XYZ file of C-alpha atoms in Angstrom:
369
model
C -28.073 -86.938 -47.547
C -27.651 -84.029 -49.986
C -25.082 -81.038 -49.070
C -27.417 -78.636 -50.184
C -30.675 -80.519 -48.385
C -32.352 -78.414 -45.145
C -30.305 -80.822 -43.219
C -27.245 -81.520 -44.610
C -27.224 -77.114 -44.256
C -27.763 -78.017 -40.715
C -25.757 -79.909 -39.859
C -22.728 -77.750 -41.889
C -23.601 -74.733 -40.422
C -23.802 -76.174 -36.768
C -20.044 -78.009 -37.108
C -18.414 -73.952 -38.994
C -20.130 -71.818 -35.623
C -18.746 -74.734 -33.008
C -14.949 -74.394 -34.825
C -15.152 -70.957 -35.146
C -16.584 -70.921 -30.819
C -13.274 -73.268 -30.438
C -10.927 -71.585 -32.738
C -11.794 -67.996 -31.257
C -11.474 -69.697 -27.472
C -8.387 -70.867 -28.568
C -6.919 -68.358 -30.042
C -7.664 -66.471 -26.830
C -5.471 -68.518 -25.149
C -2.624 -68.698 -26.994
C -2.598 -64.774 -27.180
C -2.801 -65.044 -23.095
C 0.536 -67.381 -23.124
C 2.359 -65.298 -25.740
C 1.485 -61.901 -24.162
C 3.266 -63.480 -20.693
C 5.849 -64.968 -22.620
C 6.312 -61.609 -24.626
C 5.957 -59.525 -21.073
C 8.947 -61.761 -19.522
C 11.284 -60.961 -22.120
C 10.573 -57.115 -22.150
C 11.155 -57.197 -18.510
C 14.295 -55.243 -17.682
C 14.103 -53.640 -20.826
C 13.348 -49.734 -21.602
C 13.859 -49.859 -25.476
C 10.623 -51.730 -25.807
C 7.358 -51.473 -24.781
C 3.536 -52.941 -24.868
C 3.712 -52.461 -28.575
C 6.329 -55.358 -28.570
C 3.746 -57.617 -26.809
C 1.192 -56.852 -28.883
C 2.899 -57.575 -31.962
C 4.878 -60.575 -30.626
C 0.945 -61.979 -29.263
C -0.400 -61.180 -32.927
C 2.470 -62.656 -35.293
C 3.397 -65.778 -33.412
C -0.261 -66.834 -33.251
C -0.809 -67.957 -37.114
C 2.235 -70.184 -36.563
C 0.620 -72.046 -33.260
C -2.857 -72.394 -34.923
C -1.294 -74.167 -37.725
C -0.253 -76.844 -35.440
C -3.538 -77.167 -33.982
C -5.874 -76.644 -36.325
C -6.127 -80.502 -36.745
C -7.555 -80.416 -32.796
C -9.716 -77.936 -33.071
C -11.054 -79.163 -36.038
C -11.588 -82.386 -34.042
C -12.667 -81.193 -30.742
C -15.399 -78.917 -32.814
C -16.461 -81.912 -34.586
C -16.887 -84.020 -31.307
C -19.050 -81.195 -29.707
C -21.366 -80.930 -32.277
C -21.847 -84.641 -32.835
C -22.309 -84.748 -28.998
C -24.613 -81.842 -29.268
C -26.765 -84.361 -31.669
C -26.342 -86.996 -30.018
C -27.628 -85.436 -26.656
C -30.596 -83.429 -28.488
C -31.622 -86.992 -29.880
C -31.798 -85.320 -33.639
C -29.084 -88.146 -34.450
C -31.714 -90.965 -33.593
C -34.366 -89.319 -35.620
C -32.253 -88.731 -38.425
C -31.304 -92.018 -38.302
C -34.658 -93.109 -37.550
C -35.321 -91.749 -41.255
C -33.294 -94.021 -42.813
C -30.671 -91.803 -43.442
C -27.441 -94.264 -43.066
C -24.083 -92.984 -40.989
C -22.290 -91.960 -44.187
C -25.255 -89.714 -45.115
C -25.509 -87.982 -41.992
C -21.316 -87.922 -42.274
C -21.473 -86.399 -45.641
C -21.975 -82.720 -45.395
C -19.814 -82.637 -42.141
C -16.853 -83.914 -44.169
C -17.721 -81.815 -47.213
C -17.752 -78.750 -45.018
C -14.666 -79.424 -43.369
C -12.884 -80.286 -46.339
C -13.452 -76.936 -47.757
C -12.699 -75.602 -44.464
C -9.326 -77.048 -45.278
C -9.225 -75.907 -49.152
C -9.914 -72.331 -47.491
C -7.275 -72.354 -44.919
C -4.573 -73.387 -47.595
C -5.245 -71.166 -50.457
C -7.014 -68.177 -48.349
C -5.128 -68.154 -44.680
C -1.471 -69.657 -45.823
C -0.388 -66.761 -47.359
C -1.593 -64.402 -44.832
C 0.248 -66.504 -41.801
C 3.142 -67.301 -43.559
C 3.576 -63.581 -43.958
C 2.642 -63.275 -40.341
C 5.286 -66.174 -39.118
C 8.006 -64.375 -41.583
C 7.032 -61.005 -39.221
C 7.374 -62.624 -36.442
C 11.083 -64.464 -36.944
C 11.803 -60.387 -38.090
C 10.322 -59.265 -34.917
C 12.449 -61.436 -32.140
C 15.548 -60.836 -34.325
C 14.843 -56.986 -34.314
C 14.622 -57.531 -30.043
C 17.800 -59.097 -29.823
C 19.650 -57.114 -31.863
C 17.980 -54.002 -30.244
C 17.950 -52.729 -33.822
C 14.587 -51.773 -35.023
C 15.197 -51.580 -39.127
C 17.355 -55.080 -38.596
C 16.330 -57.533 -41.252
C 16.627 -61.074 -40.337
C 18.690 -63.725 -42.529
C 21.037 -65.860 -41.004
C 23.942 -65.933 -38.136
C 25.259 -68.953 -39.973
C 26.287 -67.397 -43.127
C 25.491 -67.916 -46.440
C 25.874 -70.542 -49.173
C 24.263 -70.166 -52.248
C 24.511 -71.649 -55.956
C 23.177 -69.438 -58.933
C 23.396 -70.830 -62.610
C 24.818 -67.975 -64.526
C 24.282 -68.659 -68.112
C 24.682 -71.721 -69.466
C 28.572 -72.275 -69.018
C 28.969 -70.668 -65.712
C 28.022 -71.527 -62.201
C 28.615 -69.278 -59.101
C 28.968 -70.575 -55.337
C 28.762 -67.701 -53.067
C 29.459 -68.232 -49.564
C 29.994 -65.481 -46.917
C 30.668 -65.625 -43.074
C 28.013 -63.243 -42.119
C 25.153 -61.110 -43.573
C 22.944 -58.332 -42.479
C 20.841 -56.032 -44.877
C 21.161 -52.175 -43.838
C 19.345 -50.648 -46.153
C 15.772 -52.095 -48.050
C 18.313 -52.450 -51.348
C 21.637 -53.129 -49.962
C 23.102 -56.274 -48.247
C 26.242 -56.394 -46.372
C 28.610 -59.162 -46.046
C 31.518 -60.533 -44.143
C 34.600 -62.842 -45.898
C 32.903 -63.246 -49.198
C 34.035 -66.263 -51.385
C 32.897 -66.293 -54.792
C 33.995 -69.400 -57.327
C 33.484 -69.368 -60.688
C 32.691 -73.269 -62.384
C 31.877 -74.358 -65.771
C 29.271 -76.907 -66.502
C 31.773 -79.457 -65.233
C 32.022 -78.358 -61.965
C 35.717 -77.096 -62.805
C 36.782 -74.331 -61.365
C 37.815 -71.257 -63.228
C 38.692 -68.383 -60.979
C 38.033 -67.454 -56.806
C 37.249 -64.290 -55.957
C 37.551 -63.646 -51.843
C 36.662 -59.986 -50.498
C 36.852 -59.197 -46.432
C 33.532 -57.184 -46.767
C 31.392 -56.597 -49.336
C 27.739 -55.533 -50.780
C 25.199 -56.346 -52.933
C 22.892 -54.267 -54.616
C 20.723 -55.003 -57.447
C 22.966 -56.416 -60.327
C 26.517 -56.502 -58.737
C 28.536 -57.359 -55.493
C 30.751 -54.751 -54.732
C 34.000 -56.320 -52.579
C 36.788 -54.508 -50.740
C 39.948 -56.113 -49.752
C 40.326 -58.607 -52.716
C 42.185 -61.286 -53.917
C 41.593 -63.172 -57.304
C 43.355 -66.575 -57.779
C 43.383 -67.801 -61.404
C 45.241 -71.173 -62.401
C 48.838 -70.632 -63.739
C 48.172 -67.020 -63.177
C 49.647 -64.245 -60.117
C 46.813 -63.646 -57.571
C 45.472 -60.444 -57.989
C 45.212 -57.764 -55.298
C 42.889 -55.090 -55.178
C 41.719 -52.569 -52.934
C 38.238 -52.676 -54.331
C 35.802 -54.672 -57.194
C 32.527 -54.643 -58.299
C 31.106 -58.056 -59.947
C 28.553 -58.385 -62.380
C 26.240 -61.053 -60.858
C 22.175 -62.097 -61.679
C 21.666 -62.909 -58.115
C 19.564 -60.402 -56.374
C 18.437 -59.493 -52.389
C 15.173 -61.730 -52.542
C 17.012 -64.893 -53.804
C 19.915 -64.793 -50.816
C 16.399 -63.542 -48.691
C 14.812 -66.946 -50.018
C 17.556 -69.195 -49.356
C 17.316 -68.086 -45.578
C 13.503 -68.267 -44.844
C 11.941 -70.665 -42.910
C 9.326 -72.775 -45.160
C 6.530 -72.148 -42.709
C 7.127 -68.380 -43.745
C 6.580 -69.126 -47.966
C 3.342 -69.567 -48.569
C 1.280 -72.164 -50.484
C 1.585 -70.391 -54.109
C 5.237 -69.551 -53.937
C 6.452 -72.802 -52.429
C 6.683 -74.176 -56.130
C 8.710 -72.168 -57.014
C 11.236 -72.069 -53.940
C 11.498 -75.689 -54.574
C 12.510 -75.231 -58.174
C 15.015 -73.095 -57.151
C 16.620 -75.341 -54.756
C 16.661 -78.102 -56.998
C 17.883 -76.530 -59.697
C 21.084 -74.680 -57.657
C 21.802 -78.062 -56.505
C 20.561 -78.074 -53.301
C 17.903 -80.288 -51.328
C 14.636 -79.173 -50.943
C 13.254 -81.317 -48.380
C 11.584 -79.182 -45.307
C 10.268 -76.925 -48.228
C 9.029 -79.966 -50.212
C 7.671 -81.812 -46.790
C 5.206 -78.273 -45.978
C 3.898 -78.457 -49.969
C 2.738 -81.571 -49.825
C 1.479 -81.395 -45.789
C -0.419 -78.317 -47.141
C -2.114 -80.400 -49.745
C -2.977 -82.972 -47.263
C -3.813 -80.436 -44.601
C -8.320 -80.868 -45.849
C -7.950 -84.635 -45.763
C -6.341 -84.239 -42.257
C -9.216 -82.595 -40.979
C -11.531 -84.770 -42.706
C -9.621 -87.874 -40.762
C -9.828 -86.188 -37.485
C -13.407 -85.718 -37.883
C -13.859 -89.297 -38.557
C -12.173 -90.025 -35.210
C -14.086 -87.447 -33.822
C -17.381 -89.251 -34.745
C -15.890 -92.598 -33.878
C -15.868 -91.513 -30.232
C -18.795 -89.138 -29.694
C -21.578 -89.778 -32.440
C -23.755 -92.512 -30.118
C -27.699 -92.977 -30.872
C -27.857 -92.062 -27.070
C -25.514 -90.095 -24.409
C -27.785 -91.892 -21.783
C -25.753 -95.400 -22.609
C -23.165 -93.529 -19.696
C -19.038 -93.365 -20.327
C -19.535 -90.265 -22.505
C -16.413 -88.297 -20.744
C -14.912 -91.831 -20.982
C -15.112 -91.970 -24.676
C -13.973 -87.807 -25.417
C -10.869 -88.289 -23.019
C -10.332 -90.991 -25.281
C -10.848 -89.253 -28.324
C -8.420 -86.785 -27.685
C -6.205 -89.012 -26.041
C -6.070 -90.859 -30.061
C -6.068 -86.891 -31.429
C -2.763 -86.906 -29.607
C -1.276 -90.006 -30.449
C -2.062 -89.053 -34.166
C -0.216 -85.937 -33.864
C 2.975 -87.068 -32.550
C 3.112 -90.109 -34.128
C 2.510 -87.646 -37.630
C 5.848 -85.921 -36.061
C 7.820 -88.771 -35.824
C 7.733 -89.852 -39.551
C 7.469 -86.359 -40.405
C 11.104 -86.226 -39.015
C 12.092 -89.667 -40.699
C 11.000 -88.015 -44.168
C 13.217 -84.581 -43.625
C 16.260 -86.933 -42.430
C 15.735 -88.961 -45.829
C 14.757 -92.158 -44.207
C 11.743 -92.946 -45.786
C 10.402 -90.990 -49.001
C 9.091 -87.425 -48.583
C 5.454 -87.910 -50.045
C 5.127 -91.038 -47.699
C 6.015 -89.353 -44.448
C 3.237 -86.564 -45.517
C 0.691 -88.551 -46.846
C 1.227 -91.888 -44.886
C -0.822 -90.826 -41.610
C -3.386 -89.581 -42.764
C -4.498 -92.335 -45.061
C -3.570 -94.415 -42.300
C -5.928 -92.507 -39.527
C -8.554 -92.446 -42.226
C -8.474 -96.071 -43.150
C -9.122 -96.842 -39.653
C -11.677 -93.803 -39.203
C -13.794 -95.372 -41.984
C -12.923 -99.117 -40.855
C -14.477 -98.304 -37.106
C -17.059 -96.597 -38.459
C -18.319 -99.314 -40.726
C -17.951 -102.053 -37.804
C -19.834 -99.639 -35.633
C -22.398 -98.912 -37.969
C -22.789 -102.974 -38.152
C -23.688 -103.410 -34.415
């Protein structure tokens, strides 16, 4: 069957209205949840208000619909194929001699873009969202409203400055006070050549950096075979700017698709692993063929030439019962391929060739009976 036949437009446009009917009922109660959730921790509190809920119910609920999207991708596709399936349109179309696969193929296609859309169209827009969120709760517990979130663990950060010089930064504590300015806490800053060698260590008890410099108080410079310096204040000369410390801090489910690239580079090439940054790349680009799979198990399940044959509840508990299974089990080697136990492109890739192998294998011994 062609994508573009009366159809295959069909059968498309029934499987986009049921997700968007699932995504929107959904979505509706996830909002419900969060706005509790949200009300409980306001409670007791008079610097906040409903606006707090609101916002807490609106920027948390990209970052849950990512999760699920796989599901309600599924449980749309087992609605409409039971919708079919009920209406007996899937016995005449088969009746037609249009084979399984050909009744399959615009679902997939349609889905599959779904997934191209959500990636290159949606990611950014959540991922902004999710990064607005983490700002958000930090903002609440800090009962400052212009807070900007980073880190309570410090920093540690490696910047390439030229091509003989190589800075580690580390710092105790961090908070940005102004939209230019960060402030920091027990500031270490070594200096090493291209050998890793160390040529001088600069440590300030509080410091700030603005755009091209860190300007320390309280210093002390150690040189070898030299007298420690101490001084009341210094400015350094330094490349690094607010967005690459901001970078080095954010969560990678708040860098979106386009700029994860480059993130990674930048990890790689300051020495450090990239691993939860390079695991969300690569699930993004296997996010469409994840909803293709699900759809196949979805059809597995709930496309039968008749819902008089009986056990149809039987067979969508079941469905979602596997939806479940796939999702946890995707988890699990998800967490083997951040700890480094198994390659990172295998943990991301690896269930979902997997769930469609046996999607299409099912579906061809089906098809057989």
């Amino acid at each position: 069957m062609k994508f573009n036949s009366i159809l295959g437009r069909y059968l498309s446009k029934q499987v986009i209205y049921t997700f968007l009917m699932v995504l929107i009922t959904i979505m509706g109660i996830i909002m419900m949840f969060d706005s509790i959730e949200a009300l409980r921790r306001i409670s007791g509190r008079d610097d906040t208000g409903m606006s707090y809920v609101v916002k807490y119910a609106l920027t948390k609920l990209p970052e849950t619909i990512d999760k699920v999207l796989p599901f309600v991708m599924m449980v749309a596709a087992m609605i409409t194929f039971w919708k079919v399936s009920k209406s007996n349109e899937y016995v005449i179309i088969r009746s037609s001699g249009v084979s399984v696969w050909g009744f399959l193929y615009p679902v997939l296609l349609t889905v599959f873009v779904v997934g191209v859309i959500n990636v290159a169209l949606i990611n950014p827009i959540s991922s902004k969202m999710y990064e607005m969120h983490a700002t958000l709760k930090y903002r609440f517990i800090t009962r400052d409203p212009t807070a900007m979130l980073f880190s309570s663990k410090g920093l540690w950060l490696r910047e390439a400055e030229g091509n003989d010089k190589v800075l580690v930064v580390q710092a105790k504590s961090l908070r940005q006070e102004k939209n230019d300015v960060l402030s920091m806490r027990d500031i270490s800053i070594l200096e090493m050549d291209h050998t890793n060698q160390i040529l001088r260590r600069i440590d300030g008890l509080v410091g700030e950096l603005h755009k091209n410099s860190f300007k320390l108080r309280g210093v002390h410079i150690y040189k070898a075979g030299q007298k420690t310096q101490t001084l009341q204040s210094y400015q350094y000369k330094t490349s690094i700017t607010l967005q690459r410390i901001k970078e080095n801090f954010v969560d990678p489910d708040a860098i979106s698709f386009w700029a994860l690239p480059d993130t990674i580079h930048f990890y790689e090439s300051s020495g450090f692993k990239a691993s939860r940054h390079q695991m969300r790349y690569l699930s993004l680009w296997a996010s469409p063929f994840l909803l293709v799979a699900m759809v196949l198990i979805s059809a597995l399940f709930s496309l039968t030439p008749s819902v008089r044959q009986g056990g149809v509840m039987f067979m969508i508990v079941a469905g979602v019962s596997v939806g479940f299974m796939i999702y946890f089990s995707s988890q699990l080697i998800y967490a083997f391929g951040i700890n480094g136990y198994i390659p990172v492109w295998l943990a991301v890739w690896s269930p979902t060739i997997i769930v469609t192998l046996l999607g299409v294998t099912f579906m061809l011994i089906k098809e057989e009976r």
